[in-house]
Amino acid sequence: MRNPYEVLGVSRSASPEDIKKAFRKLAKKHHPDANKNDPKSAARFAELNSAYEIVGDDDKRKAFDRGEIDAEGKPRFQGFEGFGAGGGRPGAGYPGAGHAGADPHFETFTFRPEDLRRAQGQGHARGGGFGGIDDILGSVFGGFGGGGRADASGHFEPEDFGHPAGGHKDEPAASVTITLAEAAKGTERRVRLPTGKDIDVKIPAGLTDGQQIRLKGQGWSRPNGRRPGDAHVTVHIAPHPFLKVDGADLRLDLPLTLYEAVLGGKVRVPTLDGAVQLAIPANTNTGRTFRLKGKGMPAKAGQGDLLATVRIVLPETADPALEALMQRWRDDKPYDPRKDLD
C-alpha cells in the first residue's frame, strides 16, 4: 500500500483533527455506495481505511514514523528475502498481488464460522468518530459464542483470545480490513502471512471487528517433521461514513429539514442494501427514532435492525423570512418544552 499520509493527502506533521477531517471527506467521496458505477471505488475506499488505521491511531502512527511497521501495520521483518515469489519487501502481494498459478507459496483455504476465534470484549482501542475517535469506529456487535476446544474432526469450536490481535506470541499473525457491507454479507480476501505465504481467506457474514480466523497448520515450520503451528488473521471492519454498529443493530443520525419535521413527508434513508424510502409523520421531533426491521447486521438470533434517529437541521444561512415567522410564532403561540425540567 502507498504511504498512508499520501493516501489521505496530509503531511506527516498534520494534527489528529486534520487527519480525521481528511479521512471523513475522502471516505464520503469514495464510498462504494456513492460510486456504484465505479468498480475501482471499493479498492480506493479500502486503501483509505487502511491508511486511517495507521495514522488515525496514535500508537500506530508513532510506530510507522519510527519505521517499526509498514504501511499495512505489519512489523518490518528482516531476513525474509527467501520466502515466496514476492520476497520480503513490506506488503508484497497484499492484497491481490500475484496469482495462484505463479506463486508456489500460494494456497487457498475456506473456513466455516466454527473455525473462528472471537476476541474477548476489548472494545475499540483505535479510531474515532466524525465527532470523536470512538464515533468513527462505533460500537462492535455481538459475535459467535464463547470458549471452546478442538473436536475429534480437527475443527475448532469458537474460542476467545485475550486480545483482538492475539494468538500465541510464536504464531504468525496478519490483519485485513473489510467494509461494513462486506462484514454483513461475507467476503473473501487474500492475505500475506509473515511466513511469505499468500492465502485466500473466506470471511463469513456476521464477523465482529477484531475477530480472528485461525489458519491451522499455516504457521512457522517446526523441526523433526512436526506439524507446522497455526497462524491468525485479525479482521477489522472499516468505519462507515453514516452507519454505526450497536450490537446487531445499525444506528443512523437522520437529518430533517424544519419543514419536513413539521409537515411530514418521505425521505431517503441509506442502508447496507441501498437507500429506502421512510415516511416521516407530521410534527416529528428531534430525537425520535424509527426502526427499519431487518436492515441491521446478521446475528445468531436473526437479522438486526437499522435505527434512524431524527436530527432537525436549520438552513445553513440566516433567512429573514424564517426569522420573522419565528418571531410571530413566539409572540402569538408561545410554549415551553422545558416545563418538566423545573
Tab-separated table of N, CA, C and O in Angstrom, residues 238-319:
chain	number	residue	atom	x	y	z
A	238	ALA	N	-13.947	-1.519	8.661
A	238	ALA	CA	-13.714	-0.091	8.432
A	238	ALA	C	-14.926	0.728	8.868
A	238	ALA	O	-16.065	0.267	8.769
A	239	PRO	N	-14.711	1.936	9.349
A	239	PRO	CA	-15.840	2.786	9.731
A	239	PRO	C	-16.666	3.170	8.521
A	239	PRO	O	-16.139	3.407	7.438
A	240	HIS	N	-17.975	3.200	8.687
A	240	HIS	CA	-18.882	3.623	7.627
A	240	HIS	C	-19.139	5.125	7.777
A	240	HIS	O	-19.208	5.639	8.888
A	241	PRO	N	-19.276	5.858	6.682
A	241	PRO	CA	-19.476	7.309	6.807
A	241	PRO	C	-20.742	7.712	7.551
A	241	PRO	O	-20.792	8.791	8.141
A	242	PHE	N	-21.780	6.861	7.536
A	242	PHE	CA	-23.065	7.261	8.129
A	242	PHE	C	-23.555	6.298	9.205
A	242	PHE	O	-24.221	6.724	10.150
A	243	LEU	N	-23.288	5.018	9.056
A	243	LEU	CA	-23.866	3.994	9.920
A	243	LEU	C	-22.901	3.601	11.028
A	243	LEU	O	-21.706	3.452	10.791
A	244	LYS	N	-23.454	3.405	12.224
A	244	LYS	CA	-22.667	2.969	13.367
A	244	LYS	C	-23.245	1.660	13.904
A	244	LYS	O	-24.457	1.485	13.963
A	245	VAL	N	-22.355	0.752	14.308
A	245	VAL	CA	-22.772	-0.555	14.787
A	245	VAL	C	-23.132	-0.485	16.266
A	245	VAL	O	-22.406	0.093	17.074
A	246	ASP	N	-24.262	-1.085	16.616
A	246	ASP	CA	-24.714	-1.153	18.004
A	246	ASP	C	-25.274	-2.548	18.231
A	246	ASP	O	-26.455	-2.793	18.025
A	247	GLY	N	-24.420	-3.464	18.661
A	247	GLY	CA	-24.830	-4.857	18.748
A	247	GLY	C	-25.120	-5.370	17.350
A	247	GLY	O	-24.317	-5.228	16.431
A	248	ALA	N	-26.279	-5.983	17.157
A	248	ALA	CA	-26.682	-6.433	15.826
A	248	ALA	C	-27.393	-5.335	15.048
A	248	ALA	O	-27.689	-5.505	13.866
A	249	ASP	N	-27.654	-4.211	15.701
A	249	ASP	CA	-28.349	-3.108	15.043
A	249	ASP	C	-27.353	-2.121	14.445
A	249	ASP	O	-26.178	-2.078	14.831
A	250	LEU	N	-27.846	-1.316	13.532
A	250	LEU	CA	-27.101	-0.190	12.996
A	250	LEU	C	-27.831	1.090	13.379
A	250	LEU	O	-29.065	1.119	13.405
A	251	ARG	N	-27.079	2.136	13.669
A	251	ARG	CA	-27.674	3.413	14.036
A	251	ARG	C	-27.283	4.487	13.022
A	251	ARG	O	-26.173	4.482	12.490
A	252	LEU	N	-28.215	5.394	12.791
A	252	LEU	CA	-28.021	6.459	11.821
A	252	LEU	C	-28.630	7.747	12.352
A	252	LEU	O	-29.767	7.746	12.832
A	253	ASP	N	-27.880	8.850	12.290
A	253	ASP	CA	-28.453	10.177	12.533
A	253	ASP	C	-29.096	10.636	11.228
A	253	ASP	O	-28.410	10.773	10.205
A	254	LEU	N	-30.409	10.855	11.253
A	254	LEU	CA	-31.166	11.197	10.054
A	254	LEU	C	-31.506	12.690	10.059
A	254	LEU	O	-32.411	13.120	10.773
A	255	PRO	N	-30.813	13.503	9.261
A	255	PRO	CA	-31.115	14.936	9.236
A	255	PRO	C	-32.448	15.214	8.535
A	255	PRO	O	-32.742	14.644	7.478
A	256	LEU	N	-33.251	16.079	9.128
A	256	LEU	CA	-34.509	16.518	8.527
A	256	LEU	C	-34.526	18.032	8.434
A	256	LEU	O	-33.992	18.721	9.307
A	257	THR	N	-35.135	18.542	7.394
A	257	THR	CA	-35.364	19.985	7.326
A	257	THR	C	-36.471	20.349	8.306
A	257	THR	O	-37.237	19.486	8.767
A	258	LEU	N	-36.579	21.625	8.612
A	258	LEU	CA	-37.612	22.087	9.526
A	258	LEU	C	-39.000	21.814	8.948
A	258	LEU	O	-39.912	21.368	9.664
A	259	TYR	N	-39.153	22.030	7.640
A	259	TYR	CA	-40.479	21.816	7.050
A	259	TYR	C	-40.813	20.330	6.940
A	259	TYR	O	-41.979	19.946	7.027
A	260	GLU	N	-39.820	19.441	6.771
A	260	GLU	CA	-40.100	18.005	6.778
A	260	GLU	C	-40.561	17.562	8.163
A	260	GLU	O	-41.461	16.716	8.286
A	261	ALA	N	-39.939	18.114	9.200
A	261	ALA	CA	-40.326	17.752	10.566
A	261	ALA	C	-41.736	18.245	10.888
A	261	ALA	O	-42.508	17.552	11.554
A	262	VAL	N	-42.106	19.427	10.405
A	262	VAL	CA	-43.418	19.999	10.710
A	262	VAL	C	-44.506	19.390	9.834
A	262	VAL	O	-45.581	19.003	10.323
A	263	LEU	N	-44.246	19.282	8.543
A	263	LEU	CA	-45.280	18.846	7.604
A	263	LEU	C	-45.275	17.350	7.329
A	263	LEU	O	-46.271	16.804	6.853
A	264	GLY	N	-44.158	16.681	7.626
A	264	GLY	CA	-44.037	15.271	7.266
A	264	GLY	C	-43.621	15.112	5.816
A	264	GLY	O	-43.477	16.074	5.072
A	265	GLY	N	-43.405	13.863	5.404
A	265	GLY	CA	-43.011	13.587	4.029
A	265	GLY	C	-42.192	12.310	3.962
A	265	GLY	O	-41.982	11.633	4.975
A	266	LYS	N	-41.742	11.968	2.771
A	266	LYS	CA	-40.917	10.782	2.576
A	266	LYS	C	-39.474	11.202	2.324
A	266	LYS	O	-39.207	12.109	1.542
A	267	VAL	N	-38.538	10.522	3.003
A	267	VAL	CA	-37.119	10.832	2.852
A	267	VAL	C	-36.357	9.546	2.545
A	267	VAL	O	-36.790	8.442	2.904
A	268	ARG	N	-35.204	9.688	1.870
A	268	ARG	CA	-34.358	8.547	1.555
A	268	ARG	C	-33.430	8.249	2.726
A	268	ARG	O	-32.812	9.159	3.291
A	269	VAL	N	-33.357	6.995	3.089
A	269	VAL	CA	-32.512	6.565	4.204
A	269	VAL	C	-31.494	5.554	3.673
A	269	VAL	O	-31.879	4.534	3.090
A	270	PRO	N	-30.180	5.794	3.837
A	270	PRO	CA	-29.180	4.833	3.365
A	270	PRO	C	-29.147	3.586	4.234
A	270	PRO	O	-29.250	3.665	5.462
A	271	THR	N	-29.040	2.428	3.604
A	271	THR	CA	-28.848	1.159	4.302
A	271	THR	C	-27.726	0.414	3.601
A	271	THR	O	-27.250	0.831	2.545
A	272	LEU	N	-27.312	-0.707	4.156
A	272	LEU	CA	-26.270	-1.507	3.531
A	272	LEU	C	-26.751	-2.152	2.238
A	272	LEU	O	-25.933	-2.593	1.422
A	273	ASP	N	-28.063	-2.217	2.029
A	273	ASP	CA	-28.634	-2.795	0.816
A	273	ASP	C	-29.067	-1.734	-0.185
A	273	ASP	O	-29.738	-2.046	-1.167
A	274	GLY	N	-28.723	-0.475	0.064
A	274	GLY	CA	-29.187	0.605	-0.783
A	274	GLY	C	-30.212	1.463	-0.060
A	274	GLY	O	-30.781	1.069	0.971
A	275	ALA	N	-30.479	2.647	-0.605
A	275	ALA	CA	-31.386	3.586	0.054
A	275	ALA	C	-32.832	3.101	-0.019
A	275	ALA	O	-33.239	2.456	-0.985
A	276	VAL	N	-33.602	3.398	1.035
A	276	VAL	CA	-35.028	3.080	1.085
A	276	VAL	C	-35.792	4.349	1.449
A	276	VAL	O	-35.220	5.310	1.968
A	277	GLN	N	-37.091	4.354	1.155
A	277	GLN	CA	-37.952	5.483	1.485
A	277	GLN	C	-38.551	5.289	2.880
A	277	GLN	O	-39.057	4.218	3.197
A	278	LEU	N	-38.495	6.330	3.680
A	278	LEU	CA	-39.067	6.297	5.024
A	278	LEU	C	-40.091	7.406	5.139
A	278	LEU	O	-39.803	8.561	4.840
A	279	ALA	N	-41.310	7.058	5.559
A	279	ALA	CA	-42.373	8.042	5.732
A	279	ALA	C	-42.213	8.726	7.089
A	279	ALA	O	-42.238	8.065	8.137
A	280	ILE	N	-42.069	10.042	7.066
A	280	ILE	CA	-41.936	10.839	8.287
A	280	ILE	C	-43.282	11.482	8.588
A	280	ILE	O	-43.803	12.257	7.781
A	281	PRO	N	-43.893	11.167	9.729
A	281	PRO	CA	-45.181	11.792	10.056
A	281	PRO	C	-45.013	13.270	10.411
A	281	PRO	O	-43.925	13.713	10.790
A	282	ALA	N	-46.072	14.023	10.279
A	282	ALA	CA	-46.036	15.442	10.636
A	282	ALA	C	-45.734	15.610	12.125
A	282	ALA	O	-46.024	14.748	12.948
A	283	ASN	N	-45.135	16.746	12.452
A	283	ASN	CA	-44.809	17.108	13.830
A	283	ASN	C	-43.851	16.098	14.465
A	283	ASN	O	-44.070	15.612	15.582
A	284	THR	N	-42.799	15.750	13.740
A	284	THR	CA	-41.770	14.833	14.247
A	284	THR	C	-40.684	15.632	14.949
A	284	THR	O	-40.134	16.580	14.391
A	285	ASN	N	-40.357	15.248	16.173
A	285	ASN	CA	-39.360	15.950	16.964
A	285	ASN	C	-37.970	15.364	16.761
A	285	ASN	O	-37.808	14.187	16.427
A	286	THR	N	-36.969	16.191	17.011
A	286	THR	CA	-35.594	15.700	17.091
A	286	THR	C	-35.500	14.637	18.186
A	286	THR	O	-36.076	14.786	19.264
A	287	GLY	N	-34.769	13.591	17.907
A	287	GLY	CA	-34.612	12.510	18.877
A	287	GLY	C	-35.541	11.344	18.653
A	287	GLY	O	-35.316	10.258	19.204
A	288	ARG	N	-36.577	11.524	17.840
A	288	ARG	CA	-37.470	10.403	17.557
A	288	ARG	C	-36.727	9.372	16.705
A	288	ARG	O	-36.037	9.724	15.749
A	289	THR	N	-36.873	8.110	17.050
A	289	THR	CA	-36.147	7.042	16.366
A	289	THR	C	-37.106	6.137	15.613
A	289	THR	O	-38.112	5.681	16.166
A	290	PHE	N	-36.783	5.881	14.348
A	290	PHE	CA	-37.567	4.983	13.511
A	290	PHE	C	-36.774	3.687	13.317
A	290	PHE	O	-35.566	3.721	13.072
A	291	ARG	N	-37.469	2.566	13.422
A	291	ARG	CA	-36.836	1.256	13.301
A	291	ARG	C	-37.131	0.667	11.928
A	291	ARG	O	-38.290	0.473	11.563
A	292	LEU	N	-36.086	0.368	11.167
A	292	LEU	CA	-36.216	-0.308	9.882
A	292	LEU	C	-35.854	-1.770	10.094
A	292	LEU	O	-34.673	-2.121	10.238
A	293	LYS	N	-36.876	-2.618	10.151
A	293	LYS	CA	-36.688	-4.021	10.509
A	293	LYS	C	-35.808	-4.744	9.485
A	293	LYS	O	-35.951	-4.583	8.276
A	294	GLY	N	-34.870	-5.543	10.019
A	294	GLY	CA	-34.050	-6.399	9.171
A	294	GLY	C	-32.978	-5.691	8.374
A	294	GLY	O	-32.342	-6.311	7.515
A	295	LYS	N	-32.725	-4.415	8.640
A	295	LYS	CA	-31.719	-3.672	7.895
A	295	LYS	C	-30.418	-3.510	8.689
A	295	LYS	O	-29.587	-2.666	8.365
A	296	GLY	N	-30.242	-4.347	9.705
A	296	GLY	CA	-29.022	-4.293	10.507
A	296	GLY	C	-28.029	-5.364	10.106
A	296	GLY	O	-27.920	-5.729	8.938
A	297	MET	N	-27.311	-5.907	11.086
A	297	MET	CA	-26.267	-6.899	10.852
A	297	MET	C	-26.781	-8.295	11.182
A	297	MET	O	-27.678	-8.466	12.010
A	298	PRO	N	-26.205	-9.327	10.537
A	298	PRO	CA	-26.605	-10.696	10.878
A	298	PRO	C	-26.127	-11.059	12.280
A	298	PRO	O	-25.075	-10.607	12.730
A	299	ALA	N	-26.923	-11.852	12.970
A	299	ALA	CA	-26.591	-12.298	14.320
A	299	ALA	C	-27.127	-13.708	14.514
A	299	ALA	O	-27.876	-14.226	13.689
A	300	LYS	N	-26.735	-14.332	15.613
A	300	LYS	CA	-27.174	-15.704	15.878
A	300	LYS	C	-28.689	-15.792	15.973
A	300	LYS	O	-29.291	-16.783	15.575
A	301	ALA	N	-29.316	-14.749	16.517
A	301	ALA	CA	-30.767	-14.765	16.718
A	301	ALA	C	-31.533	-14.212	15.520
A	301	ALA	O	-32.740	-14.056	15.582
A	302	GLY	N	-30.854	-13.892	14.422
A	302	GLY	CA	-31.526	-13.338	13.251
A	302	GLY	C	-30.863	-12.062	12.794
A	302	GLY	O	-29.705	-11.793	13.120
A	303	GLN	N	-31.592	-11.264	12.054
A	303	GLN	CA	-31.052	-10.032	11.496
A	303	GLN	C	-31.384	-8.844	12.379
A	303	GLN	O	-32.503	-8.718	12.882
A	304	GLY	N	-30.414	-7.967	12.593
A	304	GLY	CA	-30.656	-6.766	13.364
A	304	GLY	C	-31.435	-5.720	12.572
A	304	GLY	O	-31.776	-5.929	11.399
A	305	ASP	N	-31.705	-4.597	13.194
A	305	ASP	CA	-32.479	-3.527	12.574
A	305	ASP	C	-31.611	-2.290	12.378
A	305	ASP	O	-30.525	-2.174	12.938
A	306	LEU	N	-32.117	-1.363	11.581
A	306	LEU	CA	-31.489	-0.056	11.447
A	306	LEU	C	-32.327	0.957	12.214
A	306	LEU	O	-33.540	1.065	11.998
A	307	LEU	N	-31.703	1.683	13.132
A	307	LEU	CA	-32.385	2.656	13.976
A	307	LEU	C	-31.998	4.054	13.519
A	307	LEU	O	-30.849	4.484	13.687
A	308	ALA	N	-32.953	4.760	12.907
A	308	ALA	CA	-32.707	6.096	12.360
A	308	ALA	C	-33.272	7.132	13.321
A	308	ALA	O	-34.484	7.193	13.547
A	309	THR	N	-32.398	7.943	13.901
A	309	THR	CA	-32.800	8.948	14.880
A	309	THR	C	-32.810	10.333	14.229
A	309	THR	O	-31.815	10.759	13.641
A	310	VAL	N	-33.918	11.016	14.357
A	310	VAL	CA	-34.125	12.290	13.682
A	310	VAL	C	-33.268	13.396	14.307
A	310	VAL	O	-33.147	13.494	15.532
A	311	ARG	N	-32.703	14.215	13.429
A	311	ARG	CA	-31.970	15.411	13.848
A	311	ARG	C	-32.410	16.555	12.939
A	311	ARG	O	-32.132	16.548	11.746
A	312	ILE	N	-33.135	17.513	13.497
A	312	ILE	CA	-33.657	18.629	12.703
A	312	ILE	C	-32.519	19.622	12.428
A	312	ILE	O	-31.814	20.045	13.344
A	313	VAL	N	-32.348	19.967	11.157
A	313	VAL	CA	-31.257	20.849	10.735
A	313	VAL	C	-31.840	22.115	10.122
A	313	VAL	O	-32.627	22.043	9.174
A	314	LEU	N	-31.446	23.261	10.648
A	314	LEU	CA	-31.890	24.541	10.107
A	314	LEU	C	-31.061	24.906	8.873
A	314	LEU	O	-29.998	24.334	8.642
A	315	PRO	N	-31.527	25.868	8.072
A	315	PRO	CA	-30.747	26.290	6.903
A	315	PRO	C	-29.356	26.769	7.312
A	315	PRO	O	-29.152	27.271	8.424
A	316	GLU	N	-28.384	26.581	6.404
A	316	GLU	CA	-27.021	26.953	6.719
A	316	GLU	C	-26.853	28.465	6.860
A	316	GLU	O	-25.978	28.935	7.591
A	317	THR	N	-27.653	29.225	6.156
A	317	THR	CA	-27.564	30.693	6.238
A	317	THR	C	-28.841	31.260	6.846
A	317	THR	O	-29.920	30.663	6.751
A	318	ALA	N	-28.707	32.417	7.480
A	318	ALA	CA	-29.868	33.069	8.111
A	318	ALA	C	-30.896	33.457	7.051
A	318	ALA	O	-30.553	33.841	5.931
A	319	ASP	N	-32.167	33.301	7.410
A	319	ASP	CA	-33.258	33.612	6.483
A	319	ASP	C	-34.192	34.609	7.167
A	319	ASP	O	-34.865	34.265	8.149
